Amino acid sequence: MNFSWMAWTLPTVLFFVTILVLLIGMGVWEFLSPGGNPRVGILRFETTRGDRLFVSLLGSAFIHLAWLGLIGPNVWWALALSVVYAVGVFKLV
Amino acid sequence: MEKTWNNKAWFMVLPVLVLVAFSAVIPLMTVVNYSVQDTFGNNEFFWAGTDWFIQVLHSSRFWDALQRNLLFSVIILSIEIPLGILIALNMPKKGFGVPVCLILMSLPLLIPWNVVGTIWQVFGRVDIGLLGYTLAALGIPYNYVNNVFDAWVTLIVMDVWHWTSLVVLLCYAGLVSIPDAYYQAAKIDGASRWSVFRYIQLPKMKRVLLIAFLLRFMDSFMIYTEPFVITGGGPGNSTTFLSIDLVKTAIGQFDLGPAAALSLIYFLIILLLSWIFYTVMTTSDAQN
């Protein structure tokens, strides 16, 4: 099968592989510690670790967009900020 | 009771996974790939990095279309949700009127979107349309082709006509599922009509209202066909919503890179707003 129409590039492959690894990692985590670890954090509503991953990914996307819109094309700092944000979400939300 | 583990059950979800992969995941991956490249056709692509995202985020065209989209969704939701509830409350609960009302309510939902657009385009014309001609005969100046206010009113009325039925049907389904015992208890307590609505009907409709709210928000935020048929995004750009802008960029200008970046930003906004609505409504539901 020819997938050249999908126009794959190394950065986008790495991006999707990262997402896939995260999802597999969450699956393994759930297998080792079932139940999703629900808790009420600073947002004052119950979240499971799947919710926290979703909030982390969605928030990271907007951090990157805000960085591109307000600062510039170098997104490495936005990536670092997103990692800090994701750690914060998993600790506090 | 101990759970029975049968890993063969995973094969049952395989068809759904394949369907979602081909209808959502693969197109989304392709859009992500296009958003960081430029192409002039012939399946040749050139790396552009984040340029298209910066271009879209700095264009007034994008922000103006986004504002129009948000305004349209707010107006649509603030009309269709209360109106849908009101109609559902007044629909008959038993007898011959039930199927008649249900069929009448379902009719607008059965009409394809481009046909709805065409109906209202003709309906609003001053020379041959019933609405436009009648308003002109009454001396009311109305022309959706060159007046911004008239174009917006036409789109809003058209959407209310087309989609309020969905809210009505969902609310009606919620209302008929309320057991009679609730109403009897309210009658014994001497509850007013408002109290019955506030403390019995509205809480029981909450789940269907959440669905109606989300469906109408996402649909109105992604509206394309009807405004494209009726106004074509005009007069000027006054009814150019994000989806129309997206199609103009992708197909009209063949700028696939900027169009892909715009569609990803558009997708993220819808995802964020839908998640906020869903979380707020389900959280308040759980607290109640």
Short mmCIF file of C-alpha atoms in Angstrom, two decimals:
data_model
loop_
_atom_site.label_atom_id
_atom_site.label_comp_id
_atom_site.label_asym_id
_atom_site.label_seq_id
_atom_site.Cartn_x
_atom_site.Cartn_y
_atom_site.Cartn_z
CA MET A 1 0.00 0.00 0.00
CA ASN A 2 1.27 3.45 -0.92
CA PHE A 3 0.83 6.04 1.83
CA SER A 4 2.75 8.86 0.16
CA TRP A 5 -0.46 10.92 -0.04
CA MET A 6 -0.37 11.11 3.76
CA ALA A 7 2.85 13.13 3.40
CA TRP A 8 4.62 11.70 6.43
CA THR A 9 7.61 13.52 7.86
CA LEU A 10 9.96 12.49 10.66
CA PRO A 11 8.68 15.13 13.15
CA THR A 12 5.03 14.15 12.60
CA VAL A 13 5.92 10.43 12.89
CA LEU A 14 7.67 11.18 16.19
CA PHE A 15 4.66 13.18 17.34
CA PHE A 16 2.21 10.35 16.70
CA VAL A 17 4.58 7.71 18.09
CA THR A 18 4.78 9.78 21.29
CA ILE A 19 0.97 9.88 21.52
CA LEU A 20 0.82 6.13 20.89
CA VAL A 21 3.49 5.45 23.54
CA LEU A 22 1.55 7.61 26.00
CA LEU A 23 -1.65 5.65 25.32
CA ILE A 24 0.13 2.30 25.64
CA GLY A 25 1.78 3.55 28.82
CA MET A 26 -1.63 4.52 30.23
CA GLY A 27 -2.92 1.05 29.32
CA VAL A 28 -0.03 -0.62 31.13
CA TRP A 29 -0.54 1.69 34.13
CA GLU A 30 -4.22 0.79 34.21
CA PHE A 31 -3.35 -2.92 34.00
CA LEU A 32 -0.92 -2.62 36.92
CA SER A 33 -3.14 -0.35 38.98
CA PRO A 34 -6.78 -0.77 37.86
CA GLY A 35 -9.55 1.72 38.59
CA GLY A 36 -8.13 4.90 37.02
CA ASN A 37 -7.18 6.43 40.39
CA PRO A 38 -10.17 8.82 40.58
CA ARG A 39 -9.74 11.85 42.84
CA VAL A 40 -10.93 15.41 43.32
CA GLY A 41 -8.15 17.93 42.76
CA ILE A 42 -7.87 21.70 42.42
CA LEU A 43 -10.50 21.82 39.68
CA ARG A 44 -13.03 20.56 42.28
CA PHE A 45 -14.37 17.71 40.19
CA GLU A 46 -13.44 14.06 39.98
CA THR A 47 -10.85 13.11 37.39
CA THR A 48 -9.30 9.79 36.48
CA ARG A 49 -5.77 9.51 35.15
CA GLY A 50 -7.23 9.27 31.62
CA ASP A 51 -8.95 12.64 32.20
CA ARG A 52 -5.68 14.06 33.44
CA LEU A 53 -3.88 12.87 30.29
CA PHE A 54 -6.59 14.44 28.14
CA VAL A 55 -6.33 17.76 30.04
CA SER A 56 -2.54 17.61 29.72
CA LEU A 57 -2.60 16.98 25.96
CA LEU A 58 -5.30 19.55 25.25
CA GLY A 59 -3.59 22.14 27.44
CA SER A 60 -0.25 21.42 25.79
CA ALA A 61 -1.77 22.00 22.35
CA PHE A 62 -3.03 25.42 23.47
CA ILE A 63 0.32 26.26 25.14
CA HIS A 64 2.00 25.59 21.79
CA LEU A 65 -0.58 27.67 19.89
CA ALA A 66 -0.25 30.55 22.36
CA TRP A 67 3.53 30.36 22.05
CA LEU A 68 3.34 30.44 18.24
CA GLY A 69 0.85 33.31 18.29
CA LEU A 70 2.49 35.46 20.94
CA ILE A 71 6.20 34.65 20.94
CA GLY A 72 7.56 32.90 17.86
CA PRO A 73 8.34 29.76 15.91
CA ASN A 74 10.79 28.18 18.37
CA VAL A 75 8.51 25.75 20.20
CA TRP A 76 11.11 23.97 22.35
CA TRP A 77 10.33 26.26 25.29
CA ALA A 78 6.63 25.64 24.70
CA LEU A 79 7.35 21.91 24.85
CA ALA A 80 9.25 22.33 28.13
CA LEU A 81 6.39 24.41 29.52
CA SER A 82 3.91 21.73 28.41
CA VAL A 83 5.88 19.01 30.24
CA VAL A 84 5.85 21.13 33.42
CA TYR A 85 2.13 21.76 32.91
CA ALA A 86 1.44 18.01 32.42
CA VAL A 87 3.37 17.14 35.58
CA GLY A 88 1.32 19.79 37.40
CA VAL A 89 -1.93 18.36 36.06
CA PHE A 90 -1.00 14.80 37.11
CA LYS A 91 0.02 16.04 40.60
CA LEU A 92 -2.73 18.55 41.34
CA VAL A 93 -5.83 18.02 39.16
CA MET B 1 -19.05 -11.60 42.10
CA GLU B 2 -15.82 -12.42 40.33
CA LYS B 3 -15.36 -10.95 36.86
CA THR B 4 -15.01 -13.31 33.93
CA TRP B 5 -12.02 -12.45 31.74
CA ASN B 6 -12.28 -13.34 28.08
CA ASN B 7 -9.75 -11.62 25.86
CA LYS B 8 -11.62 -12.73 22.74
CA ALA B 9 -14.09 -9.96 23.58
CA TRP B 10 -11.51 -7.49 22.26
CA PHE B 11 -12.29 -8.77 18.75
CA MET B 12 -15.82 -7.40 19.20
CA VAL B 13 -14.49 -3.83 19.24
CA LEU B 14 -12.21 -4.41 16.26
CA PRO B 15 -14.79 -3.30 13.61
CA VAL B 16 -15.34 -0.02 15.49
CA LEU B 17 -11.59 0.53 15.77
CA VAL B 18 -11.15 -0.03 12.04
CA LEU B 19 -14.07 2.29 11.25
CA VAL B 20 -12.78 5.05 13.54
CA ALA B 21 -9.26 4.61 12.16
CA PHE B 22 -10.39 5.13 8.56
CA SER B 23 -12.99 7.82 9.24
CA ALA B 24 -11.16 9.88 11.89
CA VAL B 25 -7.62 8.88 12.84
CA ILE B 26 -6.05 8.56 9.38
CA PRO B 27 -7.63 11.81 8.04
CA LEU B 28 -6.55 13.61 11.24
CA MET B 29 -2.99 12.30 10.88
CA THR B 30 -2.96 13.46 7.25
CA VAL B 31 -4.16 16.92 8.26
CA VAL B 32 -1.38 17.13 10.88
CA ASN B 33 1.15 16.13 8.20
CA TYR B 34 -0.18 18.73 5.75
CA SER B 35 -0.18 21.46 8.40
CA VAL B 36 3.62 21.50 8.58
CA GLN B 37 4.25 21.30 4.83
CA ASP B 38 3.57 23.12 1.60
CA THR B 39 2.46 21.50 -1.64
CA PHE B 40 1.90 22.57 -5.23
CA GLY B 41 0.27 19.28 -6.24
CA ASN B 42 1.79 16.14 -7.77
CA ASN B 43 2.17 14.65 -4.28
CA GLU B 44 5.26 16.79 -3.67
CA PHE B 45 5.62 18.34 -0.24
CA PHE B 46 8.05 20.88 1.22
CA TRP B 47 8.74 21.34 4.92
CA ALA B 48 7.23 24.54 6.31
CA GLY B 49 7.46 23.88 10.05
CA THR B 50 5.09 25.98 12.13
CA ASP B 51 4.79 28.78 9.54
CA TRP B 52 1.16 28.06 8.68
CA PHE B 53 0.09 28.08 12.31
CA ILE B 54 1.79 31.46 12.82
CA GLN B 55 0.19 32.78 9.63
CA VAL B 56 -3.30 31.67 10.72
CA LEU B 57 -2.90 32.93 14.29
CA HIS B 58 -1.80 36.36 13.03
CA SER B 59 -4.53 36.73 10.41
CA SER B 60 -7.49 38.98 11.19
CA ARG B 61 -9.52 36.82 8.79
CA PHE B 62 -9.27 33.88 11.23
CA TRP B 63 -10.14 35.91 14.35
CA ASP B 64 -13.07 37.64 12.64
CA ALA B 65 -14.49 34.30 11.46
CA LEU B 66 -14.01 32.83 14.95
CA GLN B 67 -15.90 35.75 16.52
CA ARG B 68 -18.73 35.30 14.02
CA ASN B 69 -18.85 31.58 14.82
CA LEU B 70 -19.00 32.18 18.58
CA LEU B 71 -21.66 34.87 18.19
CA PHE B 72 -23.75 32.61 15.94
CA SER B 73 -23.50 29.67 18.39
CA VAL B 74 -24.43 31.86 21.39
CA ILE B 75 -27.49 33.27 19.59
CA ILE B 76 -28.55 29.85 18.32
CA LEU B 77 -28.22 28.17 21.73
CA SER B 78 -29.98 30.99 23.57
CA ILE B 79 -32.96 30.67 21.23
CA GLU B 80 -33.18 26.96 20.44
CA ILE B 81 -32.72 25.51 23.94
CA PRO B 82 -35.48 27.56 25.72
CA LEU B 83 -37.76 27.35 22.69
CA GLY B 84 -37.24 23.57 22.43
CA ILE B 85 -38.06 23.13 26.12
CA LEU B 86 -41.16 25.33 25.79
CA ILE B 87 -42.50 23.40 22.80
CA ALA B 88 -41.74 20.02 24.42
CA LEU B 89 -43.59 21.07 27.58
CA ASN B 90 -46.65 21.98 25.54
CA MET B 91 -46.73 18.88 23.35
CA PRO B 92 -49.47 16.34 24.10
CA LYS B 93 -48.36 13.39 26.21
CA LYS B 94 -51.06 10.98 25.04
CA GLY B 95 -53.67 10.54 22.32
CA PHE B 96 -53.78 11.24 18.60
CA GLY B 97 -51.79 14.45 18.92
CA VAL B 98 -48.58 12.63 19.93
CA PRO B 99 -47.71 10.99 16.59
CA VAL B 100 -48.90 14.08 14.67
CA CYS B 101 -46.64 16.37 16.71
CA LEU B 102 -43.71 13.96 16.53
CA ILE B 103 -43.98 13.69 12.74
CA LEU B 104 -44.32 17.46 12.34
CA MET B 105 -41.31 17.99 14.58
CA SER B 106 -39.24 15.43 12.70
CA LEU B 107 -39.89 16.90 9.25
CA PRO B 108 -37.27 19.69 9.29
CA LEU B 109 -34.66 17.19 10.52
CA LEU B 110 -35.26 14.96 7.50
CA ILE B 111 -34.41 17.66 4.98
CA PRO B 112 -30.80 17.66 3.71
CA TRP B 113 -28.78 20.72 4.69
CA ASN B 114 -28.21 21.99 1.16
CA VAL B 115 -31.94 21.71 0.47
CA VAL B 116 -32.68 23.71 3.64
CA GLY B 117 -30.27 26.36 2.37
CA THR B 118 -31.94 26.42 -1.04
CA ILE B 119 -35.44 26.58 0.49
CA TRP B 120 -34.50 29.62 2.58
CA GLN B 121 -32.56 31.22 -0.24
CA VAL B 122 -35.67 31.14 -2.43
CA PHE B 123 -38.01 31.89 0.51
CA GLY B 124 -36.15 35.09 1.34
CA ARG B 125 -35.88 36.45 -2.20
CA VAL B 126 -37.67 39.75 -2.63
CA ASP B 127 -38.79 39.00 -6.21
CA ILE B 128 -40.17 35.44 -5.92
CA GLY B 129 -39.78 34.30 -2.27
CA LEU B 130 -42.82 34.25 0.00
CA LEU B 131 -40.97 35.83 2.94
CA GLY B 132 -39.04 38.44 0.99
CA TYR B 133 -41.99 39.39 -1.21
CA THR B 134 -44.40 39.65 1.76
CA LEU B 135 -42.00 41.81 3.75
CA ALA B 136 -41.43 44.04 0.73
CA ALA B 137 -45.22 44.33 0.20
CA LEU B 138 -45.58 45.36 3.87
CA GLY B 139 -42.99 48.08 3.29
CA ILE B 140 -40.33 46.40 5.46
CA PRO B 141 -36.91 46.76 3.83
CA TYR B 142 -35.40 43.28 3.69
CA ASN B 143 -32.61 42.00 1.50
CA TYR B 144 -30.30 39.29 2.78
CA VAL B 145 -28.04 39.66 -0.25
CA ASN B 146 -26.72 43.13 0.55
CA ASN B 147 -27.75 43.82 4.14
CA VAL B 148 -25.63 42.30 6.93
CA PHE B 149 -28.38 42.37 9.55
CA ASP B 150 -30.91 40.74 7.20
CA ALA B 151 -28.38 38.04 6.25
CA TRP B 152 -27.78 37.20 9.93
CA VAL B 153 -31.50 37.22 10.75
CA THR B 154 -32.16 34.89 7.80
CA LEU B 155 -29.44 32.45 8.92
CA ILE B 156 -30.60 32.49 12.53
CA VAL B 157 -34.28 31.98 11.67
CA MET B 158 -33.32 29.24 9.22
CA ASP B 159 -31.24 27.42 11.84
CA VAL B 160 -33.95 27.79 14.48
CA TRP B 161 -36.51 26.37 12.03
CA HIS B 162 -34.20 23.51 11.09
CA TRP B 163 -32.82 22.43 14.45
CA THR B 164 -35.18 23.41 17.28
CA SER B 165 -37.01 20.16 16.52
CA LEU B 166 -33.99 18.19 17.67
CA VAL B 167 -34.06 19.93 21.06
CA VAL B 168 -37.84 19.41 21.23
CA LEU B 169 -37.59 15.67 20.52
CA LEU B 170 -34.81 15.16 23.05
CA CYS B 171 -36.64 17.16 25.74
CA TYR B 172 -39.87 15.37 24.95
CA ALA B 173 -38.13 12.01 25.41
CA GLY B 174 -36.90 13.22 28.81
CA LEU B 175 -40.36 14.47 29.81
CA VAL B 176 -42.29 11.32 28.91
CA SER B 177 -39.85 9.24 30.95
CA ILE B 178 -40.89 11.00 34.18
CA PRO B 179 -43.17 8.67 36.18
CA ASP B 180 -46.66 9.98 37.03
CA ALA B 181 -45.90 9.50 40.74
CA TYR B 182 -43.72 12.65 40.65
CA TYR B 183 -46.59 14.77 39.33
CA GLN B 184 -49.03 13.23 41.80
CA ALA B 185 -46.70 14.02 44.71
CA ALA B 186 -46.29 17.59 43.43
CA LYS B 187 -50.08 17.95 43.15
CA ILE B 188 -50.56 16.72 46.74
CA ASP B 189 -47.96 19.27 47.89
CA GLY B 190 -49.77 22.00 45.97
CA ALA B 191 -46.72 22.78 43.84
CA SER B 192 -47.05 25.57 41.29
CA ARG B 193 -46.50 25.05 37.56
CA TRP B 194 -43.10 26.73 37.88
CA SER B 195 -42.11 24.50 40.84
CA VAL B 196 -43.05 21.37 38.89
CA PHE B 197 -40.87 22.56 36.04
CA ARG B 198 -37.98 23.71 38.24
CA TYR B 199 -37.81 20.73 40.61
CA ILE B 200 -39.18 17.81 38.60
CA GLN B 201 -39.09 18.37 34.84
CA LEU B 202 -35.86 20.33 34.48
CA PRO B 203 -33.71 17.95 36.60
CA LYS B 204 -35.16 14.97 34.73
CA MET B 205 -34.39 16.63 31.39
CA LYS B 206 -30.85 17.54 32.39
CA ARG B 207 -29.15 14.62 30.67
CA VAL B 208 -31.01 15.04 27.38
CA LEU B 209 -30.48 18.79 27.58
CA LEU B 210 -26.75 18.17 27.93
CA ILE B 211 -26.84 16.10 24.75
CA ALA B 212 -28.99 18.71 22.98
CA PHE B 213 -26.70 21.52 24.14
CA LEU B 214 -23.53 19.75 22.99
CA LEU B 215 -25.00 18.65 19.66
CA ARG B 216 -26.36 22.10 18.88
CA PHE B 217 -23.17 23.82 19.97
CA MET B 218 -20.93 21.59 17.88
CA ASP B 219 -23.28 21.72 14.91
CA SER B 220 -23.75 25.49 14.99
CA PHE B 221 -20.02 26.02 15.50
CA MET B 222 -19.28 23.87 12.46
CA ILE B 223 -22.09 25.26 10.28
CA TYR B 224 -21.17 25.37 6.60
CA THR B 225 -23.72 24.23 4.04
CA GLU B 226 -26.68 26.48 4.79
CA PRO B 227 -24.81 29.84 4.97
CA PHE B 228 -22.74 28.80 1.96
CA VAL B 229 -25.92 28.18 -0.06
CA ILE B 230 -27.88 31.21 1.24
CA THR B 231 -25.29 33.98 1.47
CA GLY B 232 -22.04 32.42 0.22
CA GLY B 233 -20.36 34.06 3.23
CA GLY B 234 -21.58 37.55 2.33
CA PRO B 235 -22.46 40.36 2.17
CA GLY B 236 -18.72 41.00 2.19
CA ASN B 237 -17.42 38.55 4.74
CA SER B 238 -20.20 39.17 7.27
CA THR B 239 -21.40 35.54 7.32
CA THR B 240 -18.07 33.89 6.55
CA PHE B 241 -17.75 31.39 9.38
CA LEU B 242 -14.62 29.35 10.07
CA SER B 243 -15.82 26.43 7.99
CA ILE B 244 -16.51 28.63 4.95
CA ASP B 245 -13.14 30.31 5.39
CA LEU B 246 -11.54 26.88 5.63
CA VAL B 247 -13.12 25.65 2.40
CA LYS B 248 -12.18 28.88 0.61
CA THR B 249 -8.57 28.41 1.75
CA ALA B 250 -8.35 24.70 0.97
CA ILE B 251 -10.36 24.41 -2.24
CA GLY B 252 -10.70 27.98 -3.52
CA GLN B 253 -7.06 28.94 -3.04
CA PHE B 254 -5.62 25.39 -2.86
CA ASP B 255 -3.55 26.46 0.17
CA LEU B 256 -3.57 23.01 1.78
CA GLY B 257 -0.95 23.84 4.43
CA PRO B 258 -2.70 26.91 5.90
CA ALA B 259 -6.06 25.12 5.56
CA ALA B 260 -4.72 22.13 7.51
CA ALA B 261 -3.32 24.42 10.23
CA LEU B 262 -6.64 26.29 10.39
CA SER B 263 -8.64 23.06 10.61
CA LEU B 264 -6.45 21.78 13.48
CA ILE B 265 -6.91 25.03 15.42
CA TYR B 266 -10.64 24.86 14.66
CA PHE B 267 -10.75 21.23 15.88
CA LEU B 268 -8.90 22.11 19.12
CA ILE B 269 -11.30 24.99 19.86
CA ILE B 270 -14.34 22.74 19.39
CA LEU B 271 -12.71 20.04 21.52
CA LEU B 272 -11.91 22.50 24.32
CA LEU B 273 -15.34 24.16 24.37
CA SER B 274 -17.18 20.82 24.19
CA TRP B 275 -15.05 19.45 27.04
CA ILE B 276 -15.75 22.54 29.17
CA PHE B 277 -19.52 22.34 28.54
CA TYR B 278 -19.58 18.61 29.16
CA THR B 279 -17.51 18.84 32.36
CA VAL B 280 -19.48 21.77 33.79
CA MET B 281 -22.83 20.12 33.11
CA THR B 282 -21.90 16.62 34.28
CA THR B 283 -20.17 17.98 37.38
CA SER B 284 -23.20 20.04 38.41
CA ASP B 285 -25.36 16.98 37.68
CA ALA B 286 -23.18 14.82 39.97
CA GLN B 287 -23.26 17.46 42.72
CA ASN B 288 -27.07 17.57 42.58
#
